PDB file of C-alpha atoms in Angstrom:
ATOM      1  CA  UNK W  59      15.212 -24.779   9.306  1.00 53.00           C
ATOM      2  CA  UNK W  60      12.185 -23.945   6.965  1.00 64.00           C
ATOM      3  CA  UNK W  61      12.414 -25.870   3.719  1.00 87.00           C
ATOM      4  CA  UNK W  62      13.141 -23.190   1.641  1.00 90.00           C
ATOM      5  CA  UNK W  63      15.570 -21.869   3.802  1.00 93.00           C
ATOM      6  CA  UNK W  64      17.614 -25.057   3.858  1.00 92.00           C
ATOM      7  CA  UNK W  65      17.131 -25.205  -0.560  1.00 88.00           C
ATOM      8  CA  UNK W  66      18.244 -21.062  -0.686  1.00 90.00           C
ATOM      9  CA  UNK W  67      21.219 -22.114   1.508  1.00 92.00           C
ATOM     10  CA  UNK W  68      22.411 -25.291  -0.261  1.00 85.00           C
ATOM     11  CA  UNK W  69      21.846 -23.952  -3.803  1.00 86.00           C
ATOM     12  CA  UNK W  70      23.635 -20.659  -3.097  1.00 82.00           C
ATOM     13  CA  UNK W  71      26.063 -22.836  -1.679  1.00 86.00           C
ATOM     14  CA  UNK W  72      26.823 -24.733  -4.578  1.00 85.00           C
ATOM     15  CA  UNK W  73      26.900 -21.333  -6.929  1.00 82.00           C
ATOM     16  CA  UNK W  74      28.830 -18.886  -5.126  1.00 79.00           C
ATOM     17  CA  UNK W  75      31.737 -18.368  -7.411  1.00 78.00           C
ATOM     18  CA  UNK W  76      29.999 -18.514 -10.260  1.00 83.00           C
ATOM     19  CA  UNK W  77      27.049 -16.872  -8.785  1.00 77.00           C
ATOM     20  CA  UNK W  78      29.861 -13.975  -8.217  1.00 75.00           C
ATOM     21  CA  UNK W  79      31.419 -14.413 -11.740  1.00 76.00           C
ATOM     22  CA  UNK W  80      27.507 -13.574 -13.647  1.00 72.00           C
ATOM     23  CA  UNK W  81      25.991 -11.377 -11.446  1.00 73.00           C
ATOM     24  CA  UNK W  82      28.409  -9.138 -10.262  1.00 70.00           C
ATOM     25  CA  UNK W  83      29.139  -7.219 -13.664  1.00 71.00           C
ATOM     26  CA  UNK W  84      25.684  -6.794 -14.074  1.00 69.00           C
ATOM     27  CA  UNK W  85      25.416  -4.718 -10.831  1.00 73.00           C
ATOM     28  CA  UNK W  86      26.845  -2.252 -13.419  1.00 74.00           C
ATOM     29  CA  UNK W  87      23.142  -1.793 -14.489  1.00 83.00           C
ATOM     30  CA  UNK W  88      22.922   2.457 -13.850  1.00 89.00           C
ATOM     31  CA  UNK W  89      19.579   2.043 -12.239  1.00 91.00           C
ATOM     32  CA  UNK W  90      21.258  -0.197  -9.182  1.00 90.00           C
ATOM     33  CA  UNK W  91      24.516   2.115  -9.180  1.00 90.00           C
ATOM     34  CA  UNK W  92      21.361   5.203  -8.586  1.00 93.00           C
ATOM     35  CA  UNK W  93      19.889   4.442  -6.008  1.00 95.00           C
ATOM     36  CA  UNK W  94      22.815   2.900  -3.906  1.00 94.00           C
ATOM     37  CA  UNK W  95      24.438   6.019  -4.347  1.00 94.00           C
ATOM     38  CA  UNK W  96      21.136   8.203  -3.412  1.00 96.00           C
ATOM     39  CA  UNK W  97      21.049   5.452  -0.583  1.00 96.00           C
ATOM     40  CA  UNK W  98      24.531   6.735   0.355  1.00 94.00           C
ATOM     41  CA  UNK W  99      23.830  10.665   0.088  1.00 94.00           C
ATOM     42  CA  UNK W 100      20.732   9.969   2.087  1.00 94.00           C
ATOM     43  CA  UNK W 101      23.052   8.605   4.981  1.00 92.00           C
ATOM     44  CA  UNK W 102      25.673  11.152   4.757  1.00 87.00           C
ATOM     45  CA  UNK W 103      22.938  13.449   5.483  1.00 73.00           C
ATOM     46  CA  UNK W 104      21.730  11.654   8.919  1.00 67.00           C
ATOM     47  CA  UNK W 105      24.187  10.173  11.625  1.00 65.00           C
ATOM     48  CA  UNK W 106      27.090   7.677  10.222  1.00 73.00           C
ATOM     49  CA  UNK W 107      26.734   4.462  11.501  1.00 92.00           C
ATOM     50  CA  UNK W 108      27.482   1.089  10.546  1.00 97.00           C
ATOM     51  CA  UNK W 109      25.395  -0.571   7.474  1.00 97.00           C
ATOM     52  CA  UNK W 110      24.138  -4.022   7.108  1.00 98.00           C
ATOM     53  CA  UNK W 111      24.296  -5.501   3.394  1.00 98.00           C
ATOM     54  CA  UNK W 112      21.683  -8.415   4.605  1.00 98.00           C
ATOM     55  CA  UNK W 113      21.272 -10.978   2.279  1.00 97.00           C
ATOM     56  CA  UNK W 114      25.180 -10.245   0.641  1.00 95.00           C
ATOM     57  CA  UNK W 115      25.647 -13.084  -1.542  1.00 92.00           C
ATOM     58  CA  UNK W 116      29.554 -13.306  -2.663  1.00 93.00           C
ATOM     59  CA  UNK W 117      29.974  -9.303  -1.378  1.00 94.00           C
ATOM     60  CA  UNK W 118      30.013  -6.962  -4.414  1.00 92.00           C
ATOM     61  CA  UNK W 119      27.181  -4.546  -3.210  1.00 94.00           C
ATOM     62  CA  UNK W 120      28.661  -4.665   0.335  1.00 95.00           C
ATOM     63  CA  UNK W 121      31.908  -3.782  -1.782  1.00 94.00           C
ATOM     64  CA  UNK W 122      30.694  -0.767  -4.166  1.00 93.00           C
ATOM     65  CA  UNK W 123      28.653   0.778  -0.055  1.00 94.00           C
ATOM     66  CA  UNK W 124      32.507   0.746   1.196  1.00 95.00           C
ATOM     67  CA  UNK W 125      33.220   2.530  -1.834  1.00 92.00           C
ATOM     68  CA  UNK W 126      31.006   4.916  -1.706  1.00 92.00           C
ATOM     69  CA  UNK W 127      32.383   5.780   2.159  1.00 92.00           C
ATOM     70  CA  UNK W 128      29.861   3.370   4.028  1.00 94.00           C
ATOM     71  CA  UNK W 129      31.052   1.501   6.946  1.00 95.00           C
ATOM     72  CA  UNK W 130      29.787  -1.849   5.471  1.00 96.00           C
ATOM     73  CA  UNK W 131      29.457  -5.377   6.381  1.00 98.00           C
ATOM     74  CA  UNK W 132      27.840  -8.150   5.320  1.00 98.00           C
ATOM     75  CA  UNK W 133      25.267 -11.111   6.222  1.00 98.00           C
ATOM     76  CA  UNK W 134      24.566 -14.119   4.373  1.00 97.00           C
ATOM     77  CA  UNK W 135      22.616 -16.991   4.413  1.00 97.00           C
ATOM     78  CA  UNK W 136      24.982 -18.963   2.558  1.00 95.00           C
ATOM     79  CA  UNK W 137      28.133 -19.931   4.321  1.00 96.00           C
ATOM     80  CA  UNK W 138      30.141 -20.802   0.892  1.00 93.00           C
ATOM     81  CA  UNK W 139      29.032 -16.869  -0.032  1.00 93.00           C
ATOM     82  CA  UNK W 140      30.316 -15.725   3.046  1.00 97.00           C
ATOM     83  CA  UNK W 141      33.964 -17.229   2.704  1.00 95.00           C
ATOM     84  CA  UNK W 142      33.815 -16.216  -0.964  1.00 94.00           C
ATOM     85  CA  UNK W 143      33.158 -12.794   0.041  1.00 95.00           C
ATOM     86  CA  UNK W 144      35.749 -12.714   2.445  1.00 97.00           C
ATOM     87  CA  UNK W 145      38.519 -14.339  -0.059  1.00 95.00           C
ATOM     88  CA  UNK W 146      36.974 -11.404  -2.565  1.00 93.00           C
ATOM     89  CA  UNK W 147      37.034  -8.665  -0.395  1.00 96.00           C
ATOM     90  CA  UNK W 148      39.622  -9.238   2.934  1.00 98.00           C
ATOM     91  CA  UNK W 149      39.096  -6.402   3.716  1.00 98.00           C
ATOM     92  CA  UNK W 150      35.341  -6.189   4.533  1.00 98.00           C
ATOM     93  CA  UNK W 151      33.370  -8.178   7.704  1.00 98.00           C
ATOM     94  CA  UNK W 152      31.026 -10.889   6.520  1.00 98.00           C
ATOM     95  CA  UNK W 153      29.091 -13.369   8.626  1.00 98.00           C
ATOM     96  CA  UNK W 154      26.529 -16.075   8.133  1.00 98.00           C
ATOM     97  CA  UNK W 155      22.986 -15.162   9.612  1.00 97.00           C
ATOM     98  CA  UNK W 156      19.206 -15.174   8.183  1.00 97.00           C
ATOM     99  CA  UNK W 157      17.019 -12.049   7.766  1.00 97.00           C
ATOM    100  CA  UNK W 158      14.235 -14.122   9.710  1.00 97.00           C
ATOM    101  CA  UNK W 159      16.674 -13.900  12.817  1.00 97.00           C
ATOM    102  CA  UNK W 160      19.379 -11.338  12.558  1.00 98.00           C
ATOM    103  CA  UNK W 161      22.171 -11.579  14.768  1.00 97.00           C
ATOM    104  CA  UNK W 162      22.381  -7.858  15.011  1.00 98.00           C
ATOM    105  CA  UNK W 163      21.569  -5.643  18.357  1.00 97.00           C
ATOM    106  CA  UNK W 164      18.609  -3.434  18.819  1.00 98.00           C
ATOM    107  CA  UNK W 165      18.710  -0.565  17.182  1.00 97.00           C
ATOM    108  CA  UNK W 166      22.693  -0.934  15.786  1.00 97.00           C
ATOM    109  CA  UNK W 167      22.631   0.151  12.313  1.00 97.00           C
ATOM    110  CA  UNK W 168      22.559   3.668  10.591  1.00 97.00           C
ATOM    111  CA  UNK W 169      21.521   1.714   7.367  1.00 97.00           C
ATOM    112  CA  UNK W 170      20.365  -1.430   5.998  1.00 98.00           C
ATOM    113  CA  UNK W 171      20.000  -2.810   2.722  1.00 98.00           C
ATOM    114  CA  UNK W 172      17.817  -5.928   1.449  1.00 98.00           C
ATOM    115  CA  UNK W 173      18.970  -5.699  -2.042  1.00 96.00           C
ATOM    116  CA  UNK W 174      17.562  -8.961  -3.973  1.00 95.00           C
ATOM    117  CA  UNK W 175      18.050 -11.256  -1.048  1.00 96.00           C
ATOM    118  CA  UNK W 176      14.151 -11.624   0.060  1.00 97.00           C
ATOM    119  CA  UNK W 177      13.061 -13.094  -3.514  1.00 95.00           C
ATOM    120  CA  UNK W 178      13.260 -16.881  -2.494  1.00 94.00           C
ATOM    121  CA  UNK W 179      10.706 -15.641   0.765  1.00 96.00           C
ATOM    122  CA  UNK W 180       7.247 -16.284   0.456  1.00 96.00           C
ATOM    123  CA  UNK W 181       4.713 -13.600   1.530  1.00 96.00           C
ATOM    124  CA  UNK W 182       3.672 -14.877   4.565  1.00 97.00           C
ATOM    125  CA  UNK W 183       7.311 -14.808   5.885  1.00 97.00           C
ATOM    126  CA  UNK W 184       8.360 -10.919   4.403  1.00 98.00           C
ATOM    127  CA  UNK W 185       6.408  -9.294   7.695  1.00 98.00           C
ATOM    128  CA  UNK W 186       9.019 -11.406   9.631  1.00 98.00           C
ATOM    129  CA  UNK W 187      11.792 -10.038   7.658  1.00 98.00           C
ATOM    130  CA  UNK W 188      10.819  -6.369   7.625  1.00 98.00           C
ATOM    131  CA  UNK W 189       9.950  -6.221  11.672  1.00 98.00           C
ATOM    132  CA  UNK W 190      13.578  -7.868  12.346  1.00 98.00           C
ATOM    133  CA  UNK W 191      15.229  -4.921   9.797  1.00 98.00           C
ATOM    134  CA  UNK W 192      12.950  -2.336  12.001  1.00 98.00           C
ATOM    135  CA  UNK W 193      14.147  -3.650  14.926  1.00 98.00           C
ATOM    136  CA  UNK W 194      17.945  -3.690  14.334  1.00 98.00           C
ATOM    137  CA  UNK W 195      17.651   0.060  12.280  1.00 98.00           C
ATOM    138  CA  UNK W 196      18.336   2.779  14.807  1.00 96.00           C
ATOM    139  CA  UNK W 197      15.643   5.933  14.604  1.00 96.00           C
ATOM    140  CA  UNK W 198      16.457   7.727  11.583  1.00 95.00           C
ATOM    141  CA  UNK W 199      17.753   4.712   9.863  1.00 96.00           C
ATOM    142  CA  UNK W 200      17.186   3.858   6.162  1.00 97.00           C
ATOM    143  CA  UNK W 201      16.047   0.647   4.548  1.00 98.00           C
ATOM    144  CA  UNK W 202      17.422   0.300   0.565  1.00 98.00           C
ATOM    145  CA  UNK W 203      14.595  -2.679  -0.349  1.00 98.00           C
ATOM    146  CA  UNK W 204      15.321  -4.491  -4.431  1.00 97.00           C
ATOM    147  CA  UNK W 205      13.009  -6.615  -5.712  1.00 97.00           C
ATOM    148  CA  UNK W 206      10.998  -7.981  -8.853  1.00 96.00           C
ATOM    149  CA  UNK W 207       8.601  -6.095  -9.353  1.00 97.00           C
ATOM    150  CA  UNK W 208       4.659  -7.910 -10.671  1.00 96.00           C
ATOM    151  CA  UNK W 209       2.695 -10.725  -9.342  1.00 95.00           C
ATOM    152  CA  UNK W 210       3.694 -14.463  -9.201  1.00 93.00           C
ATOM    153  CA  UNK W 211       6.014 -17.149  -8.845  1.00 93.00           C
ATOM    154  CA  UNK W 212       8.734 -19.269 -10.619  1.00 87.00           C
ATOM    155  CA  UNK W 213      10.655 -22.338  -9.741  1.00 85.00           C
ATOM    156  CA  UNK W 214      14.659 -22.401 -10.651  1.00 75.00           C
ATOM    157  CA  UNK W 215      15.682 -26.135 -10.790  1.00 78.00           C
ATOM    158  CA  UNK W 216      19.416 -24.823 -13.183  1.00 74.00           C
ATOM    159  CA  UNK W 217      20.979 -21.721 -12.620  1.00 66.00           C
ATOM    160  CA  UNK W 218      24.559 -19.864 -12.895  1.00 70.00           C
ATOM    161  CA  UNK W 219      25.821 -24.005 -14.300  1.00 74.00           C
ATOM    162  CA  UNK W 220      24.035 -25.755 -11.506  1.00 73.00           C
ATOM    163  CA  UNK W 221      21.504 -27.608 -10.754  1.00 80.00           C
ATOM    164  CA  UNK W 222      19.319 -25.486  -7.954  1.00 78.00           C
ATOM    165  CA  UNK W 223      15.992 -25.956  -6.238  1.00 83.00           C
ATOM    166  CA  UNK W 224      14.348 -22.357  -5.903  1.00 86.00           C
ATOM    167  CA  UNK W 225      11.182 -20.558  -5.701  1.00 92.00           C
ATOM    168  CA  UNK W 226      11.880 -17.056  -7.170  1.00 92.00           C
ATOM    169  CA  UNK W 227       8.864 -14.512  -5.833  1.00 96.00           C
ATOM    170  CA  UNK W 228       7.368 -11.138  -7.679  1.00 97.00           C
ATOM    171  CA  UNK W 229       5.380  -8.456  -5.388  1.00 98.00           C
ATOM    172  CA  UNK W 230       4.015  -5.266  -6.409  1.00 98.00           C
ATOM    173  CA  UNK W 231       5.454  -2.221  -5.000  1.00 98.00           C
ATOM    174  CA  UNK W 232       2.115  -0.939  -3.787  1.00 97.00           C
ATOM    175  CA  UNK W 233       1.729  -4.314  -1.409  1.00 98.00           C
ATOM    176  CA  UNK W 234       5.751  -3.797  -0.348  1.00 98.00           C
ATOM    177  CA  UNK W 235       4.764  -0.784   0.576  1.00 98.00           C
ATOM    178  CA  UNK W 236       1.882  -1.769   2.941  1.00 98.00           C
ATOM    179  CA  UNK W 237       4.006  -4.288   4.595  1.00 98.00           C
ATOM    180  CA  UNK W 238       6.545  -1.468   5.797  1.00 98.00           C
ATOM    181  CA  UNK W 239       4.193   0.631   6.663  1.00 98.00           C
ATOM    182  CA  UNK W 240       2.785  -1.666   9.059  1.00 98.00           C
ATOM    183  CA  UNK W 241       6.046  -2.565   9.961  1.00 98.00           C
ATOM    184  CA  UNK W 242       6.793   0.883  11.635  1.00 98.00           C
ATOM    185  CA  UNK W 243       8.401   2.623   8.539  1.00 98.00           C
ATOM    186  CA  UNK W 244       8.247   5.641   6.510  1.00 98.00           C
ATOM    187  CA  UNK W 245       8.666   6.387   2.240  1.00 98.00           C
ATOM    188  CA  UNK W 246      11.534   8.172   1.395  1.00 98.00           C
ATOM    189  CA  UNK W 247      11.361   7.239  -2.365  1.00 97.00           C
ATOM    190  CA  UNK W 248      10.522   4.427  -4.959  1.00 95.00           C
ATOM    191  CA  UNK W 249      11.901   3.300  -7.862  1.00 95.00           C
ATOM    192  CA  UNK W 250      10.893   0.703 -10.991  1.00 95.00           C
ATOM    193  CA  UNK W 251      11.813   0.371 -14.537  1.00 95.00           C
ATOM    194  CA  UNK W 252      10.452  -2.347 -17.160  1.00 96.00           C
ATOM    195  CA  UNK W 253      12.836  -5.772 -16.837  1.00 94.00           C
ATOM    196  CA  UNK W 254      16.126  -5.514 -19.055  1.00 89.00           C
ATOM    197  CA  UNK W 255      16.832  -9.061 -20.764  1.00 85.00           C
ATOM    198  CA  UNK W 256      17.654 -11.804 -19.289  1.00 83.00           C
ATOM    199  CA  UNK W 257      15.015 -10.450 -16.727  1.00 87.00           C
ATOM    200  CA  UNK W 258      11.618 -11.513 -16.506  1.00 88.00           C
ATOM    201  CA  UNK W 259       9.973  -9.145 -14.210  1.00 93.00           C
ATOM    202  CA  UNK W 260      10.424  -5.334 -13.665  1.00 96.00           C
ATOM    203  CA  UNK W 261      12.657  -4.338 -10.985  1.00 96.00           C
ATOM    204  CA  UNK W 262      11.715  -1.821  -8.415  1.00 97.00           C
ATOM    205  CA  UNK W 263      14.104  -0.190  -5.901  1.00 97.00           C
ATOM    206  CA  UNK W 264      12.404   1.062  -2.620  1.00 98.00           C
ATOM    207  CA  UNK W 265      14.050   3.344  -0.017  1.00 98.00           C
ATOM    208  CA  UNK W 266      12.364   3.495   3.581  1.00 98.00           C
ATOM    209  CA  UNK W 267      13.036   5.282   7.116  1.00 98.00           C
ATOM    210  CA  UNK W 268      12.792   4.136  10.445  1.00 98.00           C
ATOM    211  CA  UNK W 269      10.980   7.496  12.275  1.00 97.00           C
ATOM    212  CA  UNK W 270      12.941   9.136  14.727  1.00 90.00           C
TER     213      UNK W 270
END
């Protein structure tokens, strides 16, 4: 496994519950409860279809997509995450699986989501990540993309009351955007709005189609 694979996986492993605990209530930010639920409308509209919360963590945003009448599942790096989702949420479908290699068919989702879960990947490796979501997005499909938003990286050694080993990445929407274009998608919309403490980067919230 690439290095920073293997140091995502064992320091999520070591948070999950109280990765779960502080982060979840801050999904209440109104900005991330937007565009999920423009993400949602925006499916209603098209074909329903199953929709792939890659990159889950303990399960609340695959949680709040059932919610909103999504047939949601979700995929995790992080095996402790995925039993912690499914003791959270029993009622959901969780498995363990990498964005670099998705277990996931050709073509087989209506919608997929990538919401924080590609900030530990280094540039070079996001073209990797955004051909595999292309690939398993059926024609039509939509792509929900969260990230931090600027240029730069910083190195997490303590987080959530653990020690952790991570590499935490900001891109700017405008070279996001060139990536998925030249992976074979389309802009629906884009988000951003200035960081909110304890953030230290802007956040920007991109939704993309796979052409018909």
């Amino acid at each position: 496994m690439t290095s920073y694979l293997e140091s995502t996986r064992n320091s999520y492993n070591t948070v999950a519950a109280d990765y779960h605990q502080l982060v979840a209530p801050r999904f209440d930010d109104p900005y991330h409860r937007a565009i999920i639920t423009l993400y949602g409308d925006l499916l209603a509209a098209g074909d329903a279809g199953p929709v792939g919360d890659l990159g889950c963590g303990p399960g609340h945003v695959t949680a709040y997509l059932a919610e909103l009448g999504m047939d949601a599942f979700g995929l995790d790096l992080s095996p402790a995450m995925v039993d912690f989702a499914r003791g959270e949420y029993p009622d959901l479908k969780f498995d363990v699986g990498s964005l670099l290699d998705l277990p996931i068919a050709d073509n087989g989702l209506a919608g997929a989501l990538a919401f924080y879960s590609l900030v530990h990947t280094p540039a070079e490796d996001l073209p990797t990540a955004f051909a595999e979501i292309h690939r398993v997005l059926a024609p039509g499909g939509l792509f929900l993309y969260g990230f931090k938003a600027g240029t730069g990286i910083y190195h997490l050694t303590e987080g959530y009351g653990h020690p952790i080993e991570l590499d935490v990445y900001a891109y700017e929407p405008a070279a996001i955007h060139a990536l998925l274009v030249a992976a074979g998608f389309a802009e629906v919309t884009r988000l951003t709005r200035p960081a909110i403490a304890p953030e230290k980067t802007d956040q920007a919230f991109l939704i993309y189609r796979k052409p018909a």
